[in-house]
XYZ file of C-alpha atoms in Angstrom:
608
model
C -18.901 56.951 159.140
C -21.009 59.075 161.503
C -22.514 62.411 160.550
C -20.033 64.089 162.869
C -17.125 62.379 161.119
C -18.463 63.421 157.724
C -18.805 67.028 158.883
C -15.225 66.986 160.176
C -13.978 65.540 156.876
C -15.809 68.131 154.818
C -14.592 70.915 157.079
C -11.019 69.693 156.840
C -11.153 69.733 153.054
C -12.134 73.382 152.905
C -9.697 76.226 153.617
C -10.294 77.906 156.924
C -11.827 81.329 156.871
C -9.614 83.873 158.562
C -10.935 85.810 161.507
C -12.260 89.256 160.504
C -9.455 91.061 162.324
C -6.805 89.098 160.469
C -8.252 89.297 156.938
C -6.014 90.879 154.368
C -7.156 93.958 152.471
C -8.641 93.234 149.013
C -6.242 93.397 146.108
C -6.432 96.395 143.804
C -7.888 94.383 140.897
C -10.710 92.880 142.926
C -14.096 94.344 143.789
C -14.238 96.012 147.197
C -15.677 93.883 150.002
C -19.013 94.984 151.367
C -18.412 92.979 154.586
C -16.906 95.936 156.373
C -15.987 95.839 160.022
C -19.154 97.666 161.002
C -21.476 95.339 159.069
C -19.675 92.272 160.399
C -20.019 93.662 163.903
C -23.707 94.354 163.342
C -24.218 90.819 162.038
C -22.463 89.362 165.086
C -24.622 91.486 167.387
C -27.818 90.356 165.654
C -26.701 86.728 165.885
C -25.978 87.169 169.572
C -29.387 88.769 170.179
C -31.149 85.932 168.380
C -29.234 83.374 170.436
C -30.204 85.167 173.637
C -33.873 85.123 172.572
C -33.643 81.431 171.726
C -31.975 80.756 175.087
C -34.981 82.331 176.823
C -37.197 79.727 175.121
C -34.934 76.708 175.631
C -33.736 77.437 179.153
C -30.239 78.148 177.875
C -29.872 74.858 175.982
C -28.505 74.854 172.422
C -31.100 72.925 170.359
C -28.819 72.333 167.367
C -26.503 70.235 169.561
C -29.320 67.835 170.323
C -30.741 67.799 166.792
C -27.284 66.852 165.495
C -26.926 64.293 168.253
C -30.235 62.602 167.427
C -29.369 62.601 163.735
C -26.009 60.981 164.456
C -27.736 58.377 166.607
C -30.182 57.594 163.825
C -27.417 57.282 161.205
C -25.376 55.014 163.460
C -28.400 52.809 164.033
C -29.272 52.770 160.311
C -25.738 51.715 159.396
C -25.609 48.772 161.835
C -28.207 46.136 160.901
C -27.047 43.735 163.638
C -27.725 46.419 166.253
C -31.158 47.032 164.715
C -31.931 43.330 164.942
C -30.721 43.224 168.543
C -32.944 46.145 169.523
C -35.911 44.673 167.667
C -35.467 41.363 169.475
C -35.115 43.161 172.796
C -38.258 45.208 172.118
C -40.222 42.048 171.344
C -38.987 40.375 174.540
C -39.940 43.373 176.662
C -43.368 43.759 175.035
C -44.037 40.079 175.651
C -42.839 40.370 179.242
C -45.067 43.418 179.808
C -48.087 41.578 178.380
C -47.431 38.473 180.480
C -47.054 40.608 183.584
C -50.312 42.403 182.717
C -52.199 39.108 182.606
C -50.845 38.129 186.024
C -50.952 41.548 187.683
C -54.629 41.475 188.625
C -53.830 38.530 190.849
C -51.417 40.665 192.854
C -48.119 39.692 191.264
C -45.376 41.713 193.012
C -42.889 43.787 191.075
C -39.570 42.042 190.329
C -36.462 43.240 192.186
C -34.820 46.387 190.858
C -37.941 48.503 190.443
C -37.166 50.341 193.691
C -34.242 51.961 191.872
C -36.770 53.682 189.615
C -38.756 55.135 192.524
C -41.235 52.259 192.971
C -40.175 51.037 196.397
C -43.489 51.574 198.230
C -45.764 48.533 198.621
C -48.580 50.510 196.970
C -46.876 49.937 193.612
C -47.694 46.196 193.890
C -51.430 46.910 193.606
C -53.325 46.786 190.303
C -53.080 48.775 188.003
C -50.047 50.587 189.406
C -47.862 47.482 189.247
C -48.568 47.367 185.504
C -47.618 51.027 185.116
C -44.374 50.499 186.994
C -43.361 47.287 185.227
C -44.234 48.557 181.756
C -42.300 51.778 182.381
C -39.301 49.823 183.667
C -39.236 47.690 180.515
C -39.639 50.719 178.283
C -36.904 52.633 180.135
C -34.559 49.648 179.985
C -35.042 49.311 176.213
C -34.485 53.003 175.549
C -31.352 53.037 177.671
C -30.085 50.100 175.646
C -30.926 51.901 172.393
C -29.483 55.272 173.388
C -26.293 54.213 175.153
C -23.225 54.728 172.937
C -21.275 51.575 172.022
C -18.146 51.018 174.066
C -15.956 51.715 171.021
C -17.741 54.903 170.017
C -15.829 58.096 170.721
C -18.506 60.412 169.325
C -19.683 62.762 172.112
C -22.981 63.196 170.254
C -23.955 59.662 171.262
C -23.366 60.551 174.904
C -25.475 63.671 174.405
C -28.329 61.553 173.034
C -28.086 59.318 176.079
C -28.325 62.379 178.323
C -31.354 63.765 176.468
C -33.037 60.371 176.404
C -32.472 59.888 180.131
C -34.014 63.301 180.766
C -37.138 62.335 178.805
C -37.364 58.935 180.489
C -37.106 60.366 183.974
C -39.700 63.031 183.138
C -42.149 60.354 181.921
C -42.000 58.189 185.055
C -45.465 57.311 186.432
C -44.134 58.352 189.841
C -44.269 61.983 188.657
C -48.038 62.136 188.052
C -50.899 62.178 190.509
C -53.208 59.789 188.637
C -50.496 57.128 188.124
C -48.811 57.327 191.547
C -50.604 55.268 194.221
C -48.647 56.895 197.042
C -49.868 60.337 196.006
C -53.447 59.156 195.576
C -53.429 57.544 199.016
C -52.001 60.732 200.554
C -54.568 62.890 198.763
C -57.482 60.770 199.991
C -56.125 60.657 203.545
C -55.705 64.453 203.644
C -58.855 65.288 201.691
C -56.724 67.110 199.144
C -54.994 69.431 201.614
C -51.622 68.183 200.401
C -52.454 69.537 196.940
C -53.507 72.875 198.421
C -50.177 73.120 200.256
C -48.419 72.077 197.060
C -50.122 74.834 195.080
C -49.103 77.338 197.726
C -45.504 76.097 197.517
C -45.565 76.373 193.735
C -46.897 79.930 193.825
C -44.202 80.946 196.314
C -41.479 79.464 194.144
C -42.905 80.986 190.971
C -43.047 84.421 192.580
C -39.458 84.110 193.773
C -38.329 83.001 190.302
C -40.078 85.933 188.608
C -38.966 88.619 191.051
C -35.543 87.148 191.744
C -35.904 88.029 195.417
C -36.279 86.141 198.632
C -34.396 83.233 200.159
C -35.200 79.623 199.318
C -37.566 77.978 201.837
C -35.730 76.500 204.799
C -32.537 78.502 204.348
C -33.491 81.005 207.049
C -32.275 78.440 209.571
C -28.760 78.824 208.200
C -27.860 82.510 208.316
C -24.331 83.398 207.251
C -22.417 84.654 210.291
C -24.992 83.256 212.710
C -25.375 79.548 211.932
C -22.756 78.966 209.236
C -19.456 80.727 208.509
C -19.030 81.456 212.210
C -15.352 80.694 212.785
C -13.987 83.916 214.371
C -11.716 86.067 212.249
C -11.172 89.420 210.562
C -11.302 90.836 207.069
C -7.675 91.890 206.584
C -7.746 92.935 202.925
C -10.277 93.950 200.296
C -10.159 94.844 196.619
C -12.831 94.981 193.924
C -12.882 91.175 193.583
C -12.023 89.595 196.941
C -12.054 89.971 200.680
C -9.243 88.169 202.485
C -10.214 86.632 205.817
C -7.726 85.742 208.533
C -9.081 83.469 211.263
C -8.344 83.947 214.930
C -5.996 81.379 216.483
C -7.444 78.731 218.776
C -4.088 77.538 220.127
C -1.300 79.377 222.018
C 1.192 78.610 219.258
C 0.830 78.004 215.515
C 2.885 76.442 212.746
C 5.261 78.777 210.979
C 3.694 78.502 207.520
C 0.180 79.955 207.084
C -2.511 78.286 204.955
C -4.178 80.286 202.148
C -7.384 78.759 200.723
C -8.711 79.651 197.276
C -12.305 78.414 196.899
C -14.179 78.307 193.606
C -15.932 81.504 192.577
C -18.986 79.536 191.443
C -19.737 78.946 195.116
C -19.728 80.885 198.356
C -16.508 80.204 200.257
C -18.247 79.061 203.422
C -18.721 75.528 202.128
C -15.345 75.166 203.843
C -16.666 76.847 207.007
C -20.123 75.366 207.496
C -21.274 74.224 210.918
C -18.569 73.796 213.577
C -18.749 69.992 213.227
C -17.810 70.039 209.534
C -15.870 73.291 209.110
C -12.504 72.643 207.493
C -11.394 76.124 208.580
C -12.218 75.487 212.227
C -10.515 72.100 212.100
C -7.268 73.585 210.781
C -7.312 76.465 213.240
C -7.883 74.101 216.159
C -4.910 72.053 214.961
C -2.625 75.082 215.192
C -2.616 76.424 211.622
C -2.951 80.092 210.684
C -5.682 80.101 208.052
C -6.505 82.724 205.427
C -9.534 82.428 203.128
C -10.400 84.216 199.895
C -14.034 85.347 199.781
C -15.011 86.188 196.205
C -17.260 89.099 195.360
C -20.596 88.116 193.817
C -20.213 90.019 190.510
C -22.789 92.384 189.060
C -23.362 93.749 185.567
C -20.700 96.416 186.127
C -18.134 93.617 186.549
C -18.849 92.097 183.141
C -15.314 92.767 181.807
C -13.478 90.999 184.624
C -11.243 88.446 182.926
C -9.659 85.190 183.946
C -6.405 87.143 184.246
C -8.120 89.467 186.730
C -9.122 86.472 188.822
C -5.493 85.372 188.899
C -4.121 88.839 189.716
C -6.848 90.408 191.877
C -7.730 87.040 193.372
C -4.926 84.722 194.335
C -1.840 86.875 193.697
C -3.155 89.889 195.617
C -4.218 87.601 198.470
C -0.822 85.920 198.535
C 0.952 89.284 198.591
C -1.148 90.366 201.562
C -0.467 87.138 203.460
C 3.243 87.626 202.849
C 2.983 91.213 204.068
C 1.229 90.163 207.264
C 3.492 87.157 207.859
C 6.841 88.006 206.264
C 9.647 85.534 205.751
C 7.264 82.594 205.837
C 6.252 80.538 202.854
C 2.584 79.698 202.351
C 0.641 76.434 202.073
C -1.725 77.152 199.142
C -5.021 75.249 198.894
C -7.451 75.373 195.958
C -10.928 73.853 195.714
C -12.699 73.022 192.422
C -11.985 75.732 189.819
C -10.236 77.615 192.604
C -7.708 74.788 192.383
C -7.379 75.307 188.632
C -6.735 78.987 189.254
C -4.196 78.108 191.948
C -2.328 75.750 189.601
C -2.135 78.525 186.979
C -0.850 81.041 189.536
C 1.639 78.550 191.018
C 3.087 77.873 187.560
C 3.417 81.627 186.961
C 5.201 82.138 190.270
C 7.550 79.218 189.703
C 8.436 80.417 186.195
C 9.447 83.778 187.671
C 11.585 82.200 190.382
C 9.144 83.117 193.167
C 9.441 80.718 196.119
C 6.474 81.992 198.148
C 4.688 78.633 198.190
C 5.580 75.915 200.671
C 3.144 73.405 199.192
C 0.162 73.030 196.880
C -3.092 71.241 197.766
C -5.757 70.730 195.093
C -9.223 69.569 196.167
C -11.438 68.093 193.414
C -9.714 70.292 190.831
C -8.813 69.761 187.175
C -6.031 71.028 184.926
C -6.850 68.688 182.021
C -10.419 69.123 180.773
C -10.344 66.485 178.041
C -12.579 64.263 180.194
C -14.918 66.597 182.093
C -17.346 63.782 182.879
C -21.063 64.402 182.670
C -20.509 68.125 182.179
C -19.298 67.332 178.648
C -22.908 67.449 177.423
C -22.825 71.212 178.062
C -19.358 71.884 176.631
C -19.852 72.479 172.906
C -19.259 75.521 170.688
C -23.016 76.010 170.241
C -23.749 75.714 173.945
C -20.954 78.102 174.891
C -22.140 80.569 172.245
C -25.626 80.340 173.748
C -24.331 81.044 177.252
C -22.128 83.855 175.950
C -25.164 85.484 174.310
C -27.142 85.233 177.552
C -24.304 86.698 179.607
C -23.673 89.449 177.061
C -27.176 90.811 177.594
C -27.049 90.841 181.398
C -23.287 91.048 181.994
C -23.341 87.991 184.268
C -24.469 84.387 184.327
C -27.130 84.058 186.997
C -26.661 81.324 189.582
C -30.044 79.805 188.702
C -28.760 78.900 185.229
C -25.837 76.949 186.599
C -27.979 75.325 189.263
C -30.426 74.156 186.613
C -27.604 72.629 184.558
C -26.326 70.616 187.514
C -29.892 69.574 188.383
C -30.399 68.170 184.883
C -27.448 65.840 185.393
C -29.396 64.250 188.263
C -32.903 65.113 187.130
C -34.770 62.405 189.023
C -33.123 63.198 192.364
C -32.750 66.960 191.939
C -35.782 67.902 189.803
C -38.660 65.426 189.671
C -38.569 63.925 193.165
C -38.326 67.366 194.850
C -41.117 68.665 192.592
C -43.406 65.771 193.524
C -42.646 66.170 197.223
C -43.190 69.926 197.306
C -46.063 70.400 194.847
C -48.058 67.174 195.256
C -47.224 65.944 198.722
C -47.060 69.519 199.959
C -43.840 68.861 201.879
C -40.937 71.259 201.967
C -37.571 69.504 202.443
C -35.772 69.724 205.742
C -32.499 71.368 204.781
C -29.096 70.725 206.283
C -26.206 73.185 206.204
C -24.775 71.848 202.931
C -28.170 72.039 201.189
C -28.683 75.592 202.439
C -25.235 76.570 201.165
C -26.073 75.028 197.789
C -29.114 77.291 197.530
C -26.919 80.363 198.129
C -25.657 80.682 194.570
C -23.316 83.152 192.915
C -23.131 84.907 189.567
C -20.219 84.943 187.133
C -19.018 87.827 184.944
C -19.447 87.537 181.185
C -15.845 87.786 180.044
C -14.291 85.517 182.650
C -16.852 82.751 182.276
C -16.683 82.859 178.483
C -12.884 82.586 178.643
C -13.026 79.793 181.175
C -15.463 77.666 179.185
C -13.878 78.232 175.783
C -10.176 78.215 176.639
C -10.068 75.614 179.403
C -13.019 73.309 178.789
C -13.496 73.525 175.021
C -9.913 74.061 173.804
C -8.181 72.523 176.855
C -5.404 75.105 176.530
C -3.921 74.527 179.986
C -3.226 70.856 179.293
C -2.148 71.612 175.721
C 0.455 74.095 176.961
C -1.032 77.019 175.004
C -2.778 78.818 177.853
C -1.634 82.369 178.605
C -2.474 84.938 181.263
C -2.005 88.529 180.153
C 0.442 87.335 177.494
C 2.431 85.058 179.818
C 2.527 81.366 178.876
C 1.608 78.880 181.601
C 3.689 75.700 181.904
C 2.508 73.421 184.700
C 5.824 71.567 184.555
C 7.325 74.503 186.471
C 5.436 73.387 189.579
C 7.881 71.459 191.758
C 6.679 72.175 195.319
C 5.225 69.349 197.463
C 1.692 68.540 196.303
C -1.365 66.914 197.882
C -4.211 66.218 195.445
C -7.669 64.987 196.464
C -10.282 63.382 194.212
C -13.763 62.153 195.148
C -15.182 58.825 193.981
C -18.594 59.943 192.693
C -17.639 63.422 191.485
C -19.680 64.461 188.414
C -18.104 67.942 188.259
C -14.403 67.016 188.406
C -14.226 63.218 187.950
C -11.435 61.779 190.049
C -9.677 60.214 187.062
C -9.544 63.666 185.516
C -8.247 65.230 188.741
C -5.653 62.444 188.912
C -4.092 63.641 185.634
C -2.420 66.615 187.306
C 0.427 64.254 188.214
C 1.427 64.026 184.559
C 1.707 67.795 184.123
C 3.599 68.836 187.257
C 7.087 67.872 188.425
C 6.755 67.550 192.172
C 9.181 65.119 193.789
C 6.911 64.962 196.843
C 3.474 64.126 195.496
C 0.462 62.562 197.213
C -2.862 61.596 195.645
C -5.822 60.769 197.864
C -9.196 59.425 196.743
C -12.108 59.785 199.147
C -15.611 58.403 199.021
C -18.422 60.859 198.351
C -19.110 63.458 195.687
C -17.728 66.826 194.659
C -19.054 68.635 197.734
C -19.975 66.036 200.354
C -16.726 64.137 199.806
C -14.653 67.231 200.554
C -16.840 68.484 203.427
C -16.615 65.236 205.361
C -15.710 66.547 208.794
C -12.758 65.143 210.763
C -14.827 62.115 211.831
C -17.250 60.478 209.418
C -18.442 56.867 209.871
C -19.416 56.503 206.199
C -16.203 57.838 204.662
C -13.167 55.928 203.449
C -10.114 56.948 201.471
C -7.108 55.633 199.582
C -3.763 57.402 199.611
C -0.410 56.930 197.906
C 2.742 59.098 197.815
C 5.507 59.430 195.219
C 8.957 60.606 196.311
C 10.344 61.465 192.884
C 9.265 63.710 190.034
C 9.066 61.131 187.260
C 7.361 57.957 188.500
C 3.658 57.646 187.960
C 0.862 55.095 187.556
C -2.261 54.957 185.474
C -5.447 55.683 187.384
C -6.393 52.000 187.379
C -2.910 50.976 188.565
C -3.077 53.585 191.315
C -6.495 52.283 192.422
C -5.097 48.767 192.787
C -1.958 49.934 194.613
C -3.302 52.538 197.065
C -4.232 51.059 200.462
C -7.762 51.609 201.751
C -8.356 53.448 205.047
C -11.625 53.887 206.882
C -12.714 57.350 207.993
C -12.363 60.954 206.876
C -9.421 62.146 204.789
C -9.016 65.347 206.836
C -6.631 63.917 209.479
C -4.364 62.426 206.786
C -4.087 65.787 205.037
C -3.573 67.730 208.277
C -0.752 65.378 209.247
C 0.796 65.964 205.811
C 0.560 69.744 206.344
C 2.200 69.378 209.748
C 5.036 67.322 208.287
C 5.640 70.042 205.688
C 5.573 72.890 208.212
C 8.289 74.404 210.369
C 8.437 74.765 214.135
C 5.565 76.406 215.966
C 5.674 80.023 217.088
C 3.467 82.424 219.010
C -0.091 82.552 217.687
C -0.862 85.411 215.306
C -3.796 87.688 216.007
C -5.560 88.933 212.832
C -5.059 92.574 211.926
C -8.030 94.781 212.734
C -7.263 97.184 209.880
C -6.293 96.734 206.263
C -3.036 97.814 204.669
C -4.594 101.240 204.010
C -5.401 101.690 207.707
C -9.163 101.311 207.260
C -11.148 99.054 209.582
C -12.483 96.209 207.445
C -14.651 94.349 209.950
C -15.146 90.848 211.219
C -15.401 87.590 209.308
C -17.360 86.494 207.322
C -17.174 89.958 205.755
C -19.551 91.676 203.355
C -18.882 90.038 199.972
C -20.273 86.685 201.085
C -23.609 88.299 201.960
C -24.229 89.730 198.482
């Protein structure tokens, strides 16, 4: 039995302690409790302050999660002698192999295949003593990965957390990350007489100053100004409240389809990922195909917005936007599209509308979105009570979660590609990366308000209330089975934010009799922003025409035919098939519902 299992057993055997607000008053024949509401509140505040101070030292990571994880790993290893023997034998084999390679390396023995995957692809790594460094590290890394990987039958998330922490340490210790053990860096330094290191120091000082002051744009992003180089599809701001601006894009065709399209992007990102350069702007593509497109642009929250709740995001976000679209285009139902957690929000709102008999929606499209968070993929290493309490303490002090914190978390999931390789290139080679539009967008982060983000992490990720059927918005229960409109759901093959098998699960919760699931190559962002023509993209697609039939994810993968190219045309054709006859193109309103001029797209919220 693992340490986690023992803790669960012990916890289950003890009566649960009631929440302070629900505790009964002491009986008359008992001593009065000294744990009054004020002292309990003071204790909670002190605990929160201490967590916030600890977060400043650990970069927001909860150390107890990893201590428990390592302890569980040790106990599992100690209780499995055959596994110990296997690891010992493997260690001996790898030590012997490293020694044998060492004795041959001086003669110029090349590195075996596979080392290029660890960053040792340059021919300089085949020269003594660097070939020894690379081969010894590869053996060491291979052994540790074998030791830290959870067994296939193990369901303990702590073992996965150990694997994550171990991988972080391994990737940090790579000889490619250090000047004196990296032959490519040494060769560059000699060739440039050290000027690369001088440039690298200058780059480091610039980045350190920007991190301390919190001001200034990331290097290279000046080439992608919002409204000048990206987010340039013409349109107007037609509505604004304290949380969103609603953009309506100008028509590019004489006539448009009857039903407008309303897009709800995630609030952890600026909306213009869907309106990047003209070649890969989903907004421009839809408009050029004759669709009237509306886009929600979320406000970048500040400390004063700390009390905005998930219910506010539903009401002030999607529902207010939908009401405005219906006001501007009456008697027409709306194609609703949601991306990432914007899709989760859309599913919640759609279920609310359906439960109330509202028929405003013509269809529902979910892009890389989840409603069941039981398998959040690699993000699971950050979804624990301790980690959420740590984030909550950080946000409580400032009122928001800064974008840098979230960016760092995602970078740790791909530390070699997103942390160490960029650091070596910028601070040792002295080379700033050449950004593209998607990379520049990624550097334009957003904040999140304390209350909403705490609710989102705890209720959806940790407790999985939406899938469990216990999720409520302002006291109203949310039942996804009420959703019966036509649905188009997109997953991406290498998504580490919303794994496609998790996104696929929405089929089991909704009751659409016209349901399509599409799986595209690429990741969470690049797979969605593929452009209408992409030579490296492929997709699989399958449609159900009844509300009950379904397949497992593996069965679906075997059954869905493979198509080369971008998924955009397939979805646009589906939208067209679910739209009415075309009518005269609609020009965006130049003033809001209150008569005030609100300005041109991309608006003001996206610039904050």
